[in-house]
CSV table of C-alpha atoms in Angstrom, one decimal:
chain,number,residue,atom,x,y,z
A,1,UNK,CA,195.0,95.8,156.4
A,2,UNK,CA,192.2,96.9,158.6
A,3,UNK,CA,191.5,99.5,156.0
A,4,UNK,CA,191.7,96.8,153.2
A,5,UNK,CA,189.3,95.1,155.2
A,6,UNK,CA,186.3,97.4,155.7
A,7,UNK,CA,186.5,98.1,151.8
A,8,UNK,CA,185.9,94.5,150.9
A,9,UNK,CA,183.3,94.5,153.8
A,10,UNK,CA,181.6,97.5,152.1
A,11,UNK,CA,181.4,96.3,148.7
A,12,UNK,CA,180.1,92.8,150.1
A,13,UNK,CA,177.2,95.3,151.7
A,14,UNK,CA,176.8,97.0,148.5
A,15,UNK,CA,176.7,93.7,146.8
A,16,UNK,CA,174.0,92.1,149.0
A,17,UNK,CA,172.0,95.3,148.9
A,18,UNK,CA,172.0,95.3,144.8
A,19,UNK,CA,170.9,91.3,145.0
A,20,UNK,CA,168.0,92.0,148.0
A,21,UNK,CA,166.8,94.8,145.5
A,22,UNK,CA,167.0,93.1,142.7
A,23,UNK,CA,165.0,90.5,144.6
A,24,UNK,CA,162.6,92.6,145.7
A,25,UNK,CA,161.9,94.0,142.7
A,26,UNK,CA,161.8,90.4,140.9
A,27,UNK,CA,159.0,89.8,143.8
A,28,UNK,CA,157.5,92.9,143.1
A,29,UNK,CA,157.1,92.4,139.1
A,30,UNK,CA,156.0,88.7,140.6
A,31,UNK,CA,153.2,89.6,142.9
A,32,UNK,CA,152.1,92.4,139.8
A,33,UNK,CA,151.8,90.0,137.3
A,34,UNK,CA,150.0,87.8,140.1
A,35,UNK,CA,147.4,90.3,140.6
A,36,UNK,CA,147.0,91.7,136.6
A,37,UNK,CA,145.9,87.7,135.7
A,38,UNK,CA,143.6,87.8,138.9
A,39,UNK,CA,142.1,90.4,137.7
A,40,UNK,CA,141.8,89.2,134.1
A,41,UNK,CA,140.8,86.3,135.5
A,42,UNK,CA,137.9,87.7,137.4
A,43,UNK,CA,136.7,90.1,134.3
A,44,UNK,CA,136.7,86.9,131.8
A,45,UNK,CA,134.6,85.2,134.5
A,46,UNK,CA,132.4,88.2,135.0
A,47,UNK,CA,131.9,88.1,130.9
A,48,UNK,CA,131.1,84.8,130.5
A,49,UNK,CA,128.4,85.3,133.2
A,50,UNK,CA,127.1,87.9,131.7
A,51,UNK,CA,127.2,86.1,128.2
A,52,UNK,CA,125.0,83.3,129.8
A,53,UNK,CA,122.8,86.2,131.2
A,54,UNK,CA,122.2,87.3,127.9
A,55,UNK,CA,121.9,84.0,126.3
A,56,UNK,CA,119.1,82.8,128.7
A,57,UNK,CA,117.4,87.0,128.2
A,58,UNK,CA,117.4,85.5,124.4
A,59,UNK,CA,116.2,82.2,124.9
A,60,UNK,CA,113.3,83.3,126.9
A,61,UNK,CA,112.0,86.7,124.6
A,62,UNK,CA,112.2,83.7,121.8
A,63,UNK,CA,110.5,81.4,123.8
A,64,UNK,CA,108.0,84.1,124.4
A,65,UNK,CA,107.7,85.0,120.5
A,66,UNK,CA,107.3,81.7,119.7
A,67,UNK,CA,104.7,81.2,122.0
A,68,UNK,CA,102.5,84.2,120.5
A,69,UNK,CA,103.3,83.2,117.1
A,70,UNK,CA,101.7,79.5,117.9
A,71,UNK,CA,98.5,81.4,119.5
A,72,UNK,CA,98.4,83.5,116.7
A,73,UNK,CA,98.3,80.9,114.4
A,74,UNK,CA,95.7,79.0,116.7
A,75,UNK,CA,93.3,81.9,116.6
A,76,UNK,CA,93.6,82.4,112.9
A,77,UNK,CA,93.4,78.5,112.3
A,78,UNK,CA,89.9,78.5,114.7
A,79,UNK,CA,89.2,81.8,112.8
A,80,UNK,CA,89.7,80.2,109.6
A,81,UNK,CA,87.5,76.5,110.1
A,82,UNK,CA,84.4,78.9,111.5
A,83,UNK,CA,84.7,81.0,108.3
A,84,UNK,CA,84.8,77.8,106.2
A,85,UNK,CA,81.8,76.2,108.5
A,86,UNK,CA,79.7,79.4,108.0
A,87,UNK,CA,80.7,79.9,104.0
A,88,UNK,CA,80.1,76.3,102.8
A,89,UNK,CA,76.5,76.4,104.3
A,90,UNK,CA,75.8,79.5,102.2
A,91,UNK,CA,75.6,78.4,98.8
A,92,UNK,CA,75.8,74.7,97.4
A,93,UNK,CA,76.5,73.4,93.7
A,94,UNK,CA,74.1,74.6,91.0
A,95,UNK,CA,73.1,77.8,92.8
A,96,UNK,CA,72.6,80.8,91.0
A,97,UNK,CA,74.5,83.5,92.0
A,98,UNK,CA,75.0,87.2,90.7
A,99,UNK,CA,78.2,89.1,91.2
A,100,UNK,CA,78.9,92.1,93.0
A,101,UNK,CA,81.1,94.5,95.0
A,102,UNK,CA,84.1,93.7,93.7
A,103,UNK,CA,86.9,96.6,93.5
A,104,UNK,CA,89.1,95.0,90.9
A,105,UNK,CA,87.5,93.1,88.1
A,106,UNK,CA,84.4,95.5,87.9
A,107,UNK,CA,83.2,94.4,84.7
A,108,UNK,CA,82.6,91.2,86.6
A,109,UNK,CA,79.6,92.8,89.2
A,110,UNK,CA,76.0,92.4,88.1
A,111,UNK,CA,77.3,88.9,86.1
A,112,UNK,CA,74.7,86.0,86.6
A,113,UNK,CA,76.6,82.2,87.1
A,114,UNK,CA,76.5,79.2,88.8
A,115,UNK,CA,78.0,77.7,91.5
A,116,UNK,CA,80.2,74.7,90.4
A,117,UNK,CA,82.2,73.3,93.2
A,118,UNK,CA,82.2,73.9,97.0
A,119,UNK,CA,84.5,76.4,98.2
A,120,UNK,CA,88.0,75.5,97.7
A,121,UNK,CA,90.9,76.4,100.4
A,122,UNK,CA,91.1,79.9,99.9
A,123,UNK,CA,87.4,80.2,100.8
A,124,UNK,CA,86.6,81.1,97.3
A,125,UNK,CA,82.8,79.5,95.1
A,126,UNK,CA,84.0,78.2,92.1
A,127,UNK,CA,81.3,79.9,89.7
A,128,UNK,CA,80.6,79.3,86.0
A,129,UNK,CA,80.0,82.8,85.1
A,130,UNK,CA,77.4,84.1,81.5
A,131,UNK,CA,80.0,87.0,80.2
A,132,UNK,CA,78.3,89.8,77.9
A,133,UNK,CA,79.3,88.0,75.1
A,134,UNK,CA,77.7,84.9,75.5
A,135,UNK,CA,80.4,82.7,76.3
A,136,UNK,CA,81.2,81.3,79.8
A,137,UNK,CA,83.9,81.2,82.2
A,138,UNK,CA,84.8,80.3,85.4
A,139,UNK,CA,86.5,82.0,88.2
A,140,UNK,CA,86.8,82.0,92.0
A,141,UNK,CA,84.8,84.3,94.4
A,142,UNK,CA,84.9,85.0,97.6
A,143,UNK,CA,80.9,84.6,99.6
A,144,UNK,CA,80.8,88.0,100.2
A,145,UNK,CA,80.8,89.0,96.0
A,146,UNK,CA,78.0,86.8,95.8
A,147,UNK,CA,74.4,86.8,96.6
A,148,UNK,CA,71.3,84.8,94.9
A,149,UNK,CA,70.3,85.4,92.0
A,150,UNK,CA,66.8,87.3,91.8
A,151,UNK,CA,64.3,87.2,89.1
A,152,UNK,CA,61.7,88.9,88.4
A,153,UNK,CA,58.9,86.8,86.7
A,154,UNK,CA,56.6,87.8,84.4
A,155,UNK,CA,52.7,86.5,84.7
A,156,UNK,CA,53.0,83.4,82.7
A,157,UNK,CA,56.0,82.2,84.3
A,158,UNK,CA,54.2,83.1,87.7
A,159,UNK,CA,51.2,80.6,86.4
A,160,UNK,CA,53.7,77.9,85.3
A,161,UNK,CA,55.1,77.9,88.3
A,162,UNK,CA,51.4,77.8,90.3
A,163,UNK,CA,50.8,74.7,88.0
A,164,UNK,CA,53.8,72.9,89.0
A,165,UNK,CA,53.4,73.6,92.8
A,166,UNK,CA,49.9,72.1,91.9
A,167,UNK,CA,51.9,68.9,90.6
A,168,UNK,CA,53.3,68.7,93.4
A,169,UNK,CA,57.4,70.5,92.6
A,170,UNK,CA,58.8,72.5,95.2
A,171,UNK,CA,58.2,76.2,95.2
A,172,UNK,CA,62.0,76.5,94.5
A,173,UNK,CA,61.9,73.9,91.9
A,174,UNK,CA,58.9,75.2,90.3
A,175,UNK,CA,60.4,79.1,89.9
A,176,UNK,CA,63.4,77.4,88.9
A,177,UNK,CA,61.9,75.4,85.9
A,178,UNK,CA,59.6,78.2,85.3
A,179,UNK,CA,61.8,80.9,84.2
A,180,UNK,CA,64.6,78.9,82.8
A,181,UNK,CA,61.7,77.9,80.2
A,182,UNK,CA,60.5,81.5,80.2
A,183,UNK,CA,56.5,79.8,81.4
A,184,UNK,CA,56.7,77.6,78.9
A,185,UNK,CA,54.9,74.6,80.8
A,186,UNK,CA,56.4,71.8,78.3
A,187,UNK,CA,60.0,73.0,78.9
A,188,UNK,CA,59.2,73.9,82.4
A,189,UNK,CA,58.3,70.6,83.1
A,190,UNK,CA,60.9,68.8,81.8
A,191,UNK,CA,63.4,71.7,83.5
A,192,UNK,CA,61.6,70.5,87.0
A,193,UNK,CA,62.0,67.0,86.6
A,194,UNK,CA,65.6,67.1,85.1
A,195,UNK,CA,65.3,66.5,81.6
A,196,UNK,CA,67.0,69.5,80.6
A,197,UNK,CA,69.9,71.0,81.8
């Protein structure tokens, strides 16, 4: 009996030793899984910290592009209205121009035309232009493809324009007249005056 006794004692032992491992390894595979979401926990918030880091690094460099682009365009806008100020005092309608310099259309250079219209947006004269073969046309040129036109007057277009100083024309208007009617004083009178176009 005594004997019977200390074997049910000894697998009651064994029994509570197989539970208080199992238990401890329950508590193990507990606290394991305790500390792996800790530690997820702590790496998602360390991400989304440094995804807000990144965000506000982006927000500011386009913050900071935006900001030169809107100079940039400020200095070309101020750039562009002193350009426009200093080309549309350089010519007005009816000025004669001649053509030259240009890179492109170089049948166009040593042309003779008129100015038609003020500058238009792209900073461009408007200019009715006398092609080679007699027929006109108009096209757009910048103010540095133009330059007055120059004439060289012969002596009686020299002493029609002396007579109409003498009537009391400017000297511009009186050159004007003169060699548009080639010192004819008739024609070059009715040029000065406006009768003719």
């Amino acid at each position: 009996a005594l004997a019977e006794e200390a074997e049910q004692r000894s697998i009651l032992d064994e029994k509570a030793r197989l539970e208080q491992l199992k238990a401890d390894e329950e508590a193990a595979r507990v606290q394991a899984l305790e500390i792996r979401r800790q530690e997820d926990q702590r790496r998602l918030e360390q991400m989304q910290k440094d995804y807000q880091a990144a965000l506000e690094i982006q927000r500011a460099e386009q913050e900071a592009q935006q900001k030169r682009r809107d100079e940039a365009r400020k200095r070309r806008e101020d750039e562009e209205r002193k350009m426009l100020l200093k080309a549309q005092s350089e010519y007005k309608v009816g000025d004669e121009v001649t053509v030259y310099g240009l890179t492109q259309s170089k049948t166009l250079n040593g042309l003779h035309g008129k100015v038609t219209a003020m500058m238009n947006q792209e900073f461009r004269w408007p200019v009715e232009l006398c092609m080679n073969d007699g027929t006109k046309r108009v096209s757009n040129f910048k103010a540095q493809n133009l330059k007055p036109k120059v004439y060289s007057m012969t002596d009686k277009q020299m002493q029609t324009m002396g007579r109409l100083m003498e009537m009391g024309f400017t000297s511009e208007q009186a050159r004007t007249s003169s060699i548009k009617a080639d010192g004819d004083m008739q024609r070059a009178l009715q040029y000065a005056c406006g009768e003719r176009t």
